[in-house]
Coordinates of C-alpha atoms in Angstrom, one line a residue:
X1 CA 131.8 219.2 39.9
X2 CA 130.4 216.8 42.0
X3 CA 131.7 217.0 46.5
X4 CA 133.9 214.3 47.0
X5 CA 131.5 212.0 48.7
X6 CA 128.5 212.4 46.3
X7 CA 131.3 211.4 43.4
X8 CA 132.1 208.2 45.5
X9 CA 128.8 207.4 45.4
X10 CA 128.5 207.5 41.7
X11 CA 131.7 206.0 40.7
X12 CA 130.5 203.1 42.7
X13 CA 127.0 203.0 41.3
X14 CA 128.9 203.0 37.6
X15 CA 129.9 199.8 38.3
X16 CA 133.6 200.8 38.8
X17 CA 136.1 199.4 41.4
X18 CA 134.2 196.1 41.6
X19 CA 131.1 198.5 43.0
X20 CA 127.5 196.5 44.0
X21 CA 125.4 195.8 41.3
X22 CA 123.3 199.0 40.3
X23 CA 121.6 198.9 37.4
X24 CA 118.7 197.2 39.2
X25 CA 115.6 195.6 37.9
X26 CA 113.8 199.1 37.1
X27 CA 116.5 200.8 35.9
X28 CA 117.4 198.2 33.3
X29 CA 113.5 198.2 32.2
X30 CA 113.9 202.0 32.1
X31 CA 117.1 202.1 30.1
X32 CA 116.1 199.2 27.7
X33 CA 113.2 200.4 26.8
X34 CA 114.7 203.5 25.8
X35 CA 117.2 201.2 23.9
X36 CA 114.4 199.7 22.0
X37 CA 113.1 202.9 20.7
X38 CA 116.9 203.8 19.5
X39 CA 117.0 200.4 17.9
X40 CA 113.7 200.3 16.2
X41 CA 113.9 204.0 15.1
X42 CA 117.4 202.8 13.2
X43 CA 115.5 199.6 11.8
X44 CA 111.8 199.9 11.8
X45 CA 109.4 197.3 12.8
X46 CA 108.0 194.6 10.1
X47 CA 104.2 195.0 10.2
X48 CA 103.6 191.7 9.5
X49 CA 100.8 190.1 12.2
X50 CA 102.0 186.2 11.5
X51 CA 105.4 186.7 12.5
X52 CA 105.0 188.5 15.3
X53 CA 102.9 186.4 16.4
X54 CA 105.3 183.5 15.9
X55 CA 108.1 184.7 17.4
X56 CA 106.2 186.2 20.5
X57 CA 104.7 182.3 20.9
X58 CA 107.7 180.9 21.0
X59 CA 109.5 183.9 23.1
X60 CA 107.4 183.1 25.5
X61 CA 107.4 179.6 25.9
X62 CA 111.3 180.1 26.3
X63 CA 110.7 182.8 29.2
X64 CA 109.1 180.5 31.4
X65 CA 111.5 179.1 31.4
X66 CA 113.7 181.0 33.0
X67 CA 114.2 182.6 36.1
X68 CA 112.9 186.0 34.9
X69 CA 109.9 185.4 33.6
X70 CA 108.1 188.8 35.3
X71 CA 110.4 190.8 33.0
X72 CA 108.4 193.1 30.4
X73 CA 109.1 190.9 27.7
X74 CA 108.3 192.1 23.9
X75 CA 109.4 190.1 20.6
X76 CA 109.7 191.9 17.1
X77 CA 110.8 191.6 13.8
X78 CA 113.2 194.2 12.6
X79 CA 112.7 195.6 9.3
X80 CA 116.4 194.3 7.9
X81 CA 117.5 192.1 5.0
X82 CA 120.7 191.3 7.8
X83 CA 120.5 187.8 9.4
X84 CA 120.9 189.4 12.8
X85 CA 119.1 189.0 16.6
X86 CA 119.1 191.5 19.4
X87 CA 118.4 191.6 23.1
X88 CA 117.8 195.1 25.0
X89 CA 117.9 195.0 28.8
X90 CA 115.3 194.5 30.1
X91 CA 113.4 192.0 27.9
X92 CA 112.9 193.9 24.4
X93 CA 113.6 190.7 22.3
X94 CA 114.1 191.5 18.1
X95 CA 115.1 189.3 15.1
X96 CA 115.1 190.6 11.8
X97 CA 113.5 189.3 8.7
X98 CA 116.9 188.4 7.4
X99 CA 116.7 186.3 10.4
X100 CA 113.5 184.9 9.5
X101 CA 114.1 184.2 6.0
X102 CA 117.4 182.3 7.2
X103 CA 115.3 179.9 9.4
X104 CA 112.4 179.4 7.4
X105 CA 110.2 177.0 8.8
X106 CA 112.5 175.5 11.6
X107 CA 110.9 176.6 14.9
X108 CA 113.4 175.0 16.4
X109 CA 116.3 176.9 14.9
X110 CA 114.4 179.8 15.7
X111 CA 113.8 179.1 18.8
X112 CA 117.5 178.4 19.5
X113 CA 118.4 182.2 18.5
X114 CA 115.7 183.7 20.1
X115 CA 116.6 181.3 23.3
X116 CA 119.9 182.5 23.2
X117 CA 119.4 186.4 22.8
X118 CA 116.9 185.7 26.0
X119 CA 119.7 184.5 27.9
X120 CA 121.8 187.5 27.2
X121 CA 118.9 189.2 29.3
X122 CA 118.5 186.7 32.6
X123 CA 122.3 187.1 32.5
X124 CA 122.5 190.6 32.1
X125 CA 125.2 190.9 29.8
X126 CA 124.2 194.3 28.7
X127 CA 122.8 195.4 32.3
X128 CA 126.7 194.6 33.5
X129 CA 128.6 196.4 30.5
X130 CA 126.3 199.6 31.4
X131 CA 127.3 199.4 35.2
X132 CA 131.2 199.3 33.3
X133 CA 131.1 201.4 30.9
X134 CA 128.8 204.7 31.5
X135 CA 130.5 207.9 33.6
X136 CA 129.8 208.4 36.9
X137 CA 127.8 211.8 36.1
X138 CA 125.3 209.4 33.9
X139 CA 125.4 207.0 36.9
X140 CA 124.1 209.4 39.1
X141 CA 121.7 211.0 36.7
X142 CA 119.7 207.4 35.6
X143 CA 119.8 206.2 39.3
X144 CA 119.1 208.6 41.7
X145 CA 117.7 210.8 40.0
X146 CA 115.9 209.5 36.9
X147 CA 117.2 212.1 34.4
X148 CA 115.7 211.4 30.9
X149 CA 118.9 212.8 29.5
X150 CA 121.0 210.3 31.8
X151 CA 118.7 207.0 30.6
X152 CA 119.5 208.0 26.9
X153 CA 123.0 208.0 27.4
X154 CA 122.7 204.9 29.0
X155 CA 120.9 203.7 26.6
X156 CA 123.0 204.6 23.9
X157 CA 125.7 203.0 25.4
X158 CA 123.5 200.2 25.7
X159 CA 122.7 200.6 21.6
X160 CA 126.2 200.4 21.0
X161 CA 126.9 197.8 22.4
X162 CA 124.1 195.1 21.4
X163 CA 124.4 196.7 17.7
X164 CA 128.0 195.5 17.8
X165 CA 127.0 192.4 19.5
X166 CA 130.2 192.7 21.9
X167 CA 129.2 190.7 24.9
X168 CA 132.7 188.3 24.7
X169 CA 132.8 185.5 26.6
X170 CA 128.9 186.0 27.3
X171 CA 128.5 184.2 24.0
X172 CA 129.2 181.2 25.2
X173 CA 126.6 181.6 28.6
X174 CA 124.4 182.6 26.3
X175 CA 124.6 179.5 23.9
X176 CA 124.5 177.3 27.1
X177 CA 121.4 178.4 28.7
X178 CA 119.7 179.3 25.4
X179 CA 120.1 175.9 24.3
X180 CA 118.6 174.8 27.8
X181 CA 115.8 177.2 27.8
X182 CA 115.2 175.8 24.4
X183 CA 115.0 171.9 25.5
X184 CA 112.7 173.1 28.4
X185 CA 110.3 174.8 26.1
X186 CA 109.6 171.8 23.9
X187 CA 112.0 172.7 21.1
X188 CA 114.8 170.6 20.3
X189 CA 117.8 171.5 22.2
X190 CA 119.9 171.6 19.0
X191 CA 118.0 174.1 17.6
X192 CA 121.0 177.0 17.9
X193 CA 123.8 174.4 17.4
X194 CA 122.1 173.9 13.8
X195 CA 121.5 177.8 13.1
X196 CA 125.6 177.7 14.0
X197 CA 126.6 175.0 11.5
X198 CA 123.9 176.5 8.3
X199 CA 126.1 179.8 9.1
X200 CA 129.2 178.8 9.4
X201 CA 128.5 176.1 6.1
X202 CA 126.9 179.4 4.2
X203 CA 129.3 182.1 5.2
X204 CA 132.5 180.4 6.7
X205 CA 133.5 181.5 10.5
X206 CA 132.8 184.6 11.7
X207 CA 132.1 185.7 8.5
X208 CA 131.2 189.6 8.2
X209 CA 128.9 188.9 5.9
X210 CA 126.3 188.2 8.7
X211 CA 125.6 190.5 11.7
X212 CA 124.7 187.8 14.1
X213 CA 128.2 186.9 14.3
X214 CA 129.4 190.1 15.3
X215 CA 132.4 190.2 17.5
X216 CA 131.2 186.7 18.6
X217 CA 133.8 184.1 19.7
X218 CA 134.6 181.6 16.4
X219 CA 132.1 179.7 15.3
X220 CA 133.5 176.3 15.1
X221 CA 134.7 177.1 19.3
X222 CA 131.5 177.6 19.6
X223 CA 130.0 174.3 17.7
X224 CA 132.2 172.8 19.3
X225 CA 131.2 173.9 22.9
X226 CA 127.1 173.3 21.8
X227 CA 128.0 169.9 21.0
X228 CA 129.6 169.0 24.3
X229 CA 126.5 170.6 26.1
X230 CA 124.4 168.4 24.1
X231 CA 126.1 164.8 24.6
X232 CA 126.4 166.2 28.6
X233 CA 122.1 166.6 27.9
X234 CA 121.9 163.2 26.6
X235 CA 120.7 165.6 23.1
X236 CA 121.0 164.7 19.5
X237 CA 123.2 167.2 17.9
X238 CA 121.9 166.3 14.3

């Protein structure tokens, strides 16, 4: 058991009582890189030199544009017929070849996911939900001490929660700078807002039948949001 003081300490490093922000920059390198190996060791990685290469030219295009553009960024293409994106802390970008296949040649559609799963990062959605959700003891393990046992739990935790794609109302700060990133990169700002509509016109809303959608707000609320964003930008939505 941990002495009264030292347990302070970690409940308020686990993000808990409205605590300081903890997972700093190392640690969320630390714990998502450790999240990418549990997400590409569930997937695999497509060995397939022209899309990586794509999607790493346009990743980072869209990270200089942003604030965080030091972070260790990596962009790959998960082995998965699911039309699904994901964002570790940290910077480790992946779409799959679902994905891929969805898009086909539209770099700016492409762009627009891969914008918006960058945004989840500069924002730290999943950086915030760890400093939430993990136990004080795995607090104090990843944090002061560096336990590789305490950065897989956290990482798992982190796994969890990108695999279910439960970020909530970070959906919608993530469509807003991901489409901004995306007009400041030299793609078309409606690049997302179109990926949006060819779901929503292929599957219906929030249809289970894609993994992107995930426990993401509705669709059409979320249309609907991109194409106020884009009249506010002065942006074509078609």
């Amino acid at each position: 058991a941990f002495a009264p003081a030292v347990l302070l300490l970690a409940l308020s490093l686990a993000g808990c009582g409205g605590g300081p922000r903890v997972v700093d920059e190392g640690t969320e390198v630390r714990v998502g890189r450790q999240t990418a190996a549990n997400v590409e060791a569930k997937y695999g990685v497509v060995n397939d030199p022209e899309a990586a290469a794509r999607i790493t030219r346009i990743g980072q295009r869209l990270v200089a544009q942003t604030e965080r553009p030091g972070l260790p960024w990596s962009f790959k293409v998960l082995n998965s017929k699911e039309v699904n994106a994901l964002a570790a802390p940290g910077g480790f970008i992946y779409v799959t070849r679902g994905l891929l296949t969805a898009v086909g040649a539209d770099h700016d559609q492409l762009a627009g996911v891969i914008a918006h799963e960058i945004a989840h990062v500069t924002r730290r959605h999943a950086a915030k939900a760890i400093e939430q959700a993990v136990t004080a003891e795995i607090a104090l393990g990843v944090l002061l001490k560096g336990e590789a046992a305490a950065t897989q739990a956290a990482a798992n935790v982190a796994t969890e929660l990108i695999l279910k794609q439960d970020y909530r109302d970070g959906e919608f700060e993530a469509d807003h700078d991901g489409t901004v990133f995306t007009f400041k990169g030299g793609y078309r700002a409606n690049g997302l807002l179109r990926f949006l509509e060819f779901l929503k016109a292929k599957y219906g809303d929030q249809s289970k039948a894609v993994t992107w959608f995930g426990d993401h707000p509705q669709t059409s609320k979320r249309i609907t949001r991109l194409k106020e964003q884009l009249a506010a930008m002065g942006q074509p939505a078609a």
